[in-house]
Amino acid sequence: MKRHLFALGLVAALSAPIPVAADAGDASALRETCTKAMNADPGFAKSIVIVAEKNYRKASYEQIERENKEIVANEQQQERFAKNERHVILAYAAMWVLAAGFLIMLWRRQQGLVAEIAQLHRDLAEATAEPAAPAKAPAKKPEKGETKPDPATKGDD
Amino acid sequence: MNRYLVPICASLGAIGFVLTIWMIFNSTPTQVDYQTDEGHVFLSGSSLFFNQKIFYYHVPHAFMLFAAVATSGIASILFLTKRVQKWDDIALATAEVAAVFGAVVLVTGSIWAKVAWDRWWIWEKRLTMSLLLWLTLIGYVLVRRFAGASADRLASGMAVFAMITLPFIYFMVGADDSHPQAGPDGNVATQDPRMRPTFYLSVLTFLLWFVALAAARIRGVRMEREVRELRERGLDAGVLA
């Protein structure tokens, strides 16, 4: 029991951070003492190994757990990114909206132009046909102060 | 101009749209780049997964933007040298179509940038030059719309200027440019072979789309000119006020 306590104390002393100012000779002396004690008593050596393994495993488990958490977080982030359809839909919708907008504008402008051309053709045809067919409307009696309109100056205003 | 050109191109383009959409979501791989480091394989920073599918609309639109601007520029040069009205009609029509394609390129590119760079816009060389080109096209359209009929030569100069910017946009991508590339070495031909059929079909579809829109718009420009001429005739005849 005494030996075990000594061994634990020794392990704690060895695992504790060595002060910078510590003499290198002290550490090697402790190591040599420990080695001698372990060689002298296999049970003591075994207990040392058990404690050291326990500490190592604990540290390893903690590290593995940390790494696992990081991997899971990365995978989740990658999955979110890989399945992200929002931006693709947004981009395709933007293209279709712009194209549809341009098409509608084009079509409406074209329809307006067709109607305007037809109207202008009608107006011009009527204007050129007018001299052949004199105005059917009854001649309006000029009111007081109003001059009779001159056909030659029609539409000049 | 052949009266069947617009319906034929529009119909073929519509078939192309349907096929392209199907192929983009069914036959193209999800883009994932790997890099190896001492025997380990890691995802590369250029891995875009599902979001890379924006590529099949964004890049063909950029190609058509280039085609439209080049057509407008060449037609403007021919108009300035030969003074034949049809070249000006082509220049105006294709410049308007180019402005639409440019808007699509900038909007889809901005959405892609949000995915790739986590920012809607960065002042990267190619993006900045593309924005300048689009603003030039908008300027062209505004000049043609509001500066009157006599602005055709000024506008032609703007179209030529827009065309000159094209090589800068295309070749400006150097080693320090962060703009994503069509292929590993910046060449479309070196991209993943499984992506190529869909990409080329997409380019062809948007080419048909461009021809249909440009032809329809050229017809519209000619009708606008006809309206102007009829109005002038009407004014001369005293029919119109």
JSON list of N, CA and C in Angstrom, two decimals, chain A residues 32-69:
[
{"chain": "A", "resi": 32, "resn": "GLU", "atom": "N", "xyz": [15.73, 7.89, -12.65]},
{"chain": "A", "resi": 32, "resn": "GLU", "atom": "CA", "xyz": [16.60, 6.77, -12.32]},
{"chain": "A", "resi": 32, "resn": "GLU", "atom": "C", "xyz": [16.08, 6.03, -11.08]},
{"chain": "A", "resi": 33, "resn": "THR", "atom": "N", "xyz": [15.64, 6.81, -10.07]},
{"chain": "A", "resi": 33, "resn": "THR", "atom": "CA", "xyz": [15.09, 6.24, -8.83]},
{"chain": "A", "resi": 33, "resn": "THR", "atom": "C", "xyz": [13.85, 5.41, -9.16]},
{"chain": "A", "resi": 34, "resn": "CYS", "atom": "N", "xyz": [13.01, 5.98, -10.02]},
{"chain": "A", "resi": 34, "resn": "CYS", "atom": "CA", "xyz": [11.76, 5.33, -10.40]},
{"chain": "A", "resi": 34, "resn": "CYS", "atom": "C", "xyz": [12.06, 4.02, -11.14]},
{"chain": "A", "resi": 35, "resn": "THR", "atom": "N", "xyz": [12.98, 4.10, -12.05]},
{"chain": "A", "resi": 35, "resn": "THR", "atom": "CA", "xyz": [13.34, 2.92, -12.85]},
{"chain": "A", "resi": 35, "resn": "THR", "atom": "C", "xyz": [13.84, 1.80, -11.94]},
{"chain": "A", "resi": 36, "resn": "LYS", "atom": "N", "xyz": [14.69, 2.18, -10.98]},
{"chain": "A", "resi": 36, "resn": "LYS", "atom": "CA", "xyz": [15.23, 1.20, -10.03]},
{"chain": "A", "resi": 36, "resn": "LYS", "atom": "C", "xyz": [14.11, 0.56, -9.23]},
{"chain": "A", "resi": 37, "resn": "ALA", "atom": "N", "xyz": [13.19, 1.41, -8.76]},
{"chain": "A", "resi": 37, "resn": "ALA", "atom": "CA", "xyz": [12.07, 0.91, -7.95]},
{"chain": "A", "resi": 37, "resn": "ALA", "atom": "C", "xyz": [11.20, -0.03, -8.76]},
{"chain": "A", "resi": 38, "resn": "MET", "atom": "N", "xyz": [10.96, 0.31, -10.03]},
{"chain": "A", "resi": 38, "resn": "MET", "atom": "CA", "xyz": [10.12, -0.51, -10.90]},
{"chain": "A", "resi": 38, "resn": "MET", "atom": "C", "xyz": [10.80, -1.85, -11.20]},
{"chain": "A", "resi": 39, "resn": "ASN", "atom": "N", "xyz": [12.12, -1.80, -11.40]},
{"chain": "A", "resi": 39, "resn": "ASN", "atom": "CA", "xyz": [12.85, -3.03, -11.67]},
{"chain": "A", "resi": 39, "resn": "ASN", "atom": "C", "xyz": [12.89, -3.93, -10.43]},
{"chain": "A", "resi": 40, "resn": "ALA", "atom": "N", "xyz": [12.96, -3.30, -9.31]},
{"chain": "A", "resi": 40, "resn": "ALA", "atom": "CA", "xyz": [13.03, -4.06, -8.06]},
{"chain": "A", "resi": 40, "resn": "ALA", "atom": "C", "xyz": [11.69, -4.72, -7.74]},
{"chain": "A", "resi": 41, "resn": "ASP", "atom": "N", "xyz": [10.59, -4.07, -8.07]},
{"chain": "A", "resi": 41, "resn": "ASP", "atom": "CA", "xyz": [9.26, -4.60, -7.73]},
{"chain": "A", "resi": 41, "resn": "ASP", "atom": "C", "xyz": [8.36, -4.61, -8.97]},
{"chain": "A", "resi": 42, "resn": "PRO", "atom": "N", "xyz": [8.11, -5.78, -9.55]},
{"chain": "A", "resi": 42, "resn": "PRO", "atom": "CA", "xyz": [7.25, -5.84, -10.75]},
{"chain": "A", "resi": 42, "resn": "PRO", "atom": "C", "xyz": [5.82, -5.33, -10.48]},
{"chain": "A", "resi": 43, "resn": "GLY", "atom": "N", "xyz": [5.34, -5.55, -9.26]},
{"chain": "A", "resi": 43, "resn": "GLY", "atom": "CA", "xyz": [3.98, -5.07, -8.90]},
{"chain": "A", "resi": 43, "resn": "GLY", "atom": "C", "xyz": [3.90, -3.56, -8.97]},
{"chain": "A", "resi": 44, "resn": "PHE", "atom": "N", "xyz": [4.96, -2.95, -8.47]},
{"chain": "A", "resi": 44, "resn": "PHE", "atom": "CA", "xyz": [5.03, -1.48, -8.52]},
{"chain": "A", "resi": 44, "resn": "PHE", "atom": "C", "xyz": [5.07, -0.98, -9.97]},
{"chain": "A", "resi": 45, "resn": "ALA", "atom": "N", "xyz": [5.88, -1.70, -10.75]},
{"chain": "A", "resi": 45, "resn": "ALA", "atom": "CA", "xyz": [5.98, -1.33, -12.18]},
{"chain": "A", "resi": 45, "resn": "ALA", "atom": "C", "xyz": [4.62, -1.45, -12.86]},
{"chain": "A", "resi": 46, "resn": "LYS", "atom": "N", "xyz": [3.90, -2.53, -12.52]},
{"chain": "A", "resi": 46, "resn": "LYS", "atom": "CA", "xyz": [2.60, -2.75, -13.13]},
{"chain": "A", "resi": 46, "resn": "LYS", "atom": "C", "xyz": [1.63, -1.62, -12.78]},
{"chain": "A", "resi": 47, "resn": "SER", "atom": "N", "xyz": [1.65, -1.25, -11.49]},
{"chain": "A", "resi": 47, "resn": "SER", "atom": "CA", "xyz": [0.73, -0.17, -11.06]},
{"chain": "A", "resi": 47, "resn": "SER", "atom": "C", "xyz": [1.05, 1.14, -11.79]},
{"chain": "A", "resi": 48, "resn": "ILE", "atom": "N", "xyz": [2.36, 1.36, -11.97]},
{"chain": "A", "resi": 48, "resn": "ILE", "atom": "CA", "xyz": [2.77, 2.58, -12.72]},
{"chain": "A", "resi": 48, "resn": "ILE", "atom": "C", "xyz": [2.19, 2.54, -14.13]},
{"chain": "A", "resi": 49, "resn": "VAL", "atom": "N", "xyz": [2.35, 1.38, -14.78]},
{"chain": "A", "resi": 49, "resn": "VAL", "atom": "CA", "xyz": [1.88, 1.24, -16.16]},
{"chain": "A", "resi": 49, "resn": "VAL", "atom": "C", "xyz": [0.36, 1.45, -16.22]},
{"chain": "A", "resi": 50, "resn": "ILE", "atom": "N", "xyz": [-0.35, 0.87, -15.23]},
{"chain": "A", "resi": 50, "resn": "ILE", "atom": "CA", "xyz": [-1.83, 1.00, -15.22]},
{"chain": "A", "resi": 50, "resn": "ILE", "atom": "C", "xyz": [-2.24, 2.47, -15.12]},
{"chain": "A", "resi": 51, "resn": "VAL", "atom": "N", "xyz": [-1.62, 3.16, -14.23]},
{"chain": "A", "resi": 51, "resn": "VAL", "atom": "CA", "xyz": [-1.97, 4.59, -14.04]},
{"chain": "A", "resi": 51, "resn": "VAL", "atom": "C", "xyz": [-1.65, 5.39, -15.31]},
{"chain": "A", "resi": 52, "resn": "ALA", "atom": "N", "xyz": [-0.46, 5.10, -15.85]},
{"chain": "A", "resi": 52, "resn": "ALA", "atom": "CA", "xyz": [-0.06, 5.83, -17.07]},
{"chain": "A", "resi": 52, "resn": "ALA", "atom": "C", "xyz": [-1.02, 5.55, -18.23]},
{"chain": "A", "resi": 53, "resn": "GLU", "atom": "N", "xyz": [-1.39, 4.27, -18.37]},
{"chain": "A", "resi": 53, "resn": "GLU", "atom": "CA", "xyz": [-2.33, 3.90, -19.45]},
{"chain": "A", "resi": 53, "resn": "GLU", "atom": "C", "xyz": [-3.68, 4.57, -19.27]},
{"chain": "A", "resi": 54, "resn": "LYS", "atom": "N", "xyz": [-4.11, 4.59, -17.99]},
{"chain": "A", "resi": 54, "resn": "LYS", "atom": "CA", "xyz": [-5.41, 5.21, -17.67]},
{"chain": "A", "resi": 54, "resn": "LYS", "atom": "C", "xyz": [-5.41, 6.68, -18.10]},
{"chain": "A", "resi": 55, "resn": "ASN", "atom": "N", "xyz": [-4.35, 7.38, -17.73]},
{"chain": "A", "resi": 55, "resn": "ASN", "atom": "CA", "xyz": [-4.25, 8.81, -18.10]},
{"chain": "A", "resi": 55, "resn": "ASN", "atom": "C", "xyz": [-4.20, 8.99, -19.61]},
{"chain": "A", "resi": 56, "resn": "TYR", "atom": "N", "xyz": [-3.42, 8.10, -20.25]},
{"chain": "A", "resi": 56, "resn": "TYR", "atom": "CA", "xyz": [-3.27, 8.21, -21.71]},
{"chain": "A", "resi": 56, "resn": "TYR", "atom": "C", "xyz": [-4.61, 7.99, -22.40]},
{"chain": "A", "resi": 57, "resn": "ARG", "atom": "N", "xyz": [-5.33, 6.94, -21.91]},
{"chain": "A", "resi": 57, "resn": "ARG", "atom": "CA", "xyz": [-6.64, 6.64, -22.52]},
{"chain": "A", "resi": 57, "resn": "ARG", "atom": "C", "xyz": [-7.61, 7.81, -22.34]},
{"chain": "A", "resi": 58, "resn": "LYS", "atom": "N", "xyz": [-7.57, 8.35, -21.13]},
{"chain": "A", "resi": 58, "resn": "LYS", "atom": "CA", "xyz": [-8.49, 9.47, -20.85]},
{"chain": "A", "resi": 58, "resn": "LYS", "atom": "C", "xyz": [-8.23, 10.62, -21.83]},
{"chain": "A", "resi": 59, "resn": "ALA", "atom": "N", "xyz": [-6.93, 10.93, -21.97]},
{"chain": "A", "resi": 59, "resn": "ALA", "atom": "CA", "xyz": [-6.56, 12.03, -22.89]},
{"chain": "A", "resi": 59, "resn": "ALA", "atom": "C", "xyz": [-6.95, 11.69, -24.33]},
{"chain": "A", "resi": 60, "resn": "SER", "atom": "N", "xyz": [-6.74, 10.41, -24.69]},
{"chain": "A", "resi": 60, "resn": "SER", "atom": "CA", "xyz": [-7.08, 10.00, -26.07]},
{"chain": "A", "resi": 60, "resn": "SER", "atom": "C", "xyz": [-8.58, 10.09, -26.31]},
{"chain": "A", "resi": 61, "resn": "TYR", "atom": "N", "xyz": [-9.36, 9.60, -25.33]},
{"chain": "A", "resi": 61, "resn": "TYR", "atom": "CA", "xyz": [-10.83, 9.65, -25.49]},
{"chain": "A", "resi": 61, "resn": "TYR", "atom": "C", "xyz": [-11.30, 11.09, -25.67]},
{"chain": "A", "resi": 62, "resn": "GLU", "atom": "N", "xyz": [-10.73, 11.98, -24.86]},
{"chain": "A", "resi": 62, "resn": "GLU", "atom": "CA", "xyz": [-11.14, 13.39, -24.96]},
{"chain": "A", "resi": 62, "resn": "GLU", "atom": "C", "xyz": [-10.82, 13.96, -26.35]},
{"chain": "A", "resi": 63, "resn": "GLN", "atom": "N", "xyz": [-9.62, 13.57, -26.81]},
{"chain": "A", "resi": 63, "resn": "GLN", "atom": "CA", "xyz": [-9.22, 14.08, -28.14]},
{"chain": "A", "resi": 63, "resn": "GLN", "atom": "C", "xyz": [-10.12, 13.52, -29.23]},
{"chain": "A", "resi": 64, "resn": "ILE", "atom": "N", "xyz": [-10.40, 12.19, -29.14]},
{"chain": "A", "resi": 64, "resn": "ILE", "atom": "CA", "xyz": [-11.27, 11.56, -30.15]},
{"chain": "A", "resi": 64, "resn": "ILE", "atom": "C", "xyz": [-12.66, 12.20, -30.13]},
{"chain": "A", "resi": 65, "resn": "GLU", "atom": "N", "xyz": [-13.14, 12.43, -28.91]},
{"chain": "A", "resi": 65, "resn": "GLU", "atom": "CA", "xyz": [-14.47, 13.04, -28.78]},
{"chain": "A", "resi": 65, "resn": "GLU", "atom": "C", "xyz": [-14.52, 14.43, -29.43]},
{"chain": "A", "resi": 66, "resn": "ARG", "atom": "N", "xyz": [-13.45, 15.19, -29.18]},
{"chain": "A", "resi": 66, "resn": "ARG", "atom": "CA", "xyz": [-13.36, 16.53, -29.78]},
{"chain": "A", "resi": 66, "resn": "ARG", "atom": "C", "xyz": [-13.35, 16.44, -31.31]},
{"chain": "A", "resi": 67, "resn": "GLU", "atom": "N", "xyz": [-12.52, 15.52, -31.82]},
{"chain": "A", "resi": 67, "resn": "GLU", "atom": "CA", "xyz": [-12.41, 15.35, -33.28]},
{"chain": "A", "resi": 67, "resn": "GLU", "atom": "C", "xyz": [-13.74, 14.90, -33.89]},
{"chain": "A", "resi": 68, "resn": "ASN", "atom": "N", "xyz": [-14.40, 13.97, -33.17]},
{"chain": "A", "resi": 68, "resn": "ASN", "atom": "CA", "xyz": [-15.70, 13.49, -33.67]},
{"chain": "A", "resi": 68, "resn": "ASN", "atom": "C", "xyz": [-16.71, 14.63, -33.78]},
{"chain": "A", "resi": 69, "resn": "LYS", "atom": "N", "xyz": [-16.72, 15.47, -32.75]},
{"chain": "A", "resi": 69, "resn": "LYS", "atom": "CA", "xyz": [-17.66, 16.62, -32.78]},
{"chain": "A", "resi": 69, "resn": "LYS", "atom": "C", "xyz": [-17.37, 17.52, -33.98]}
]
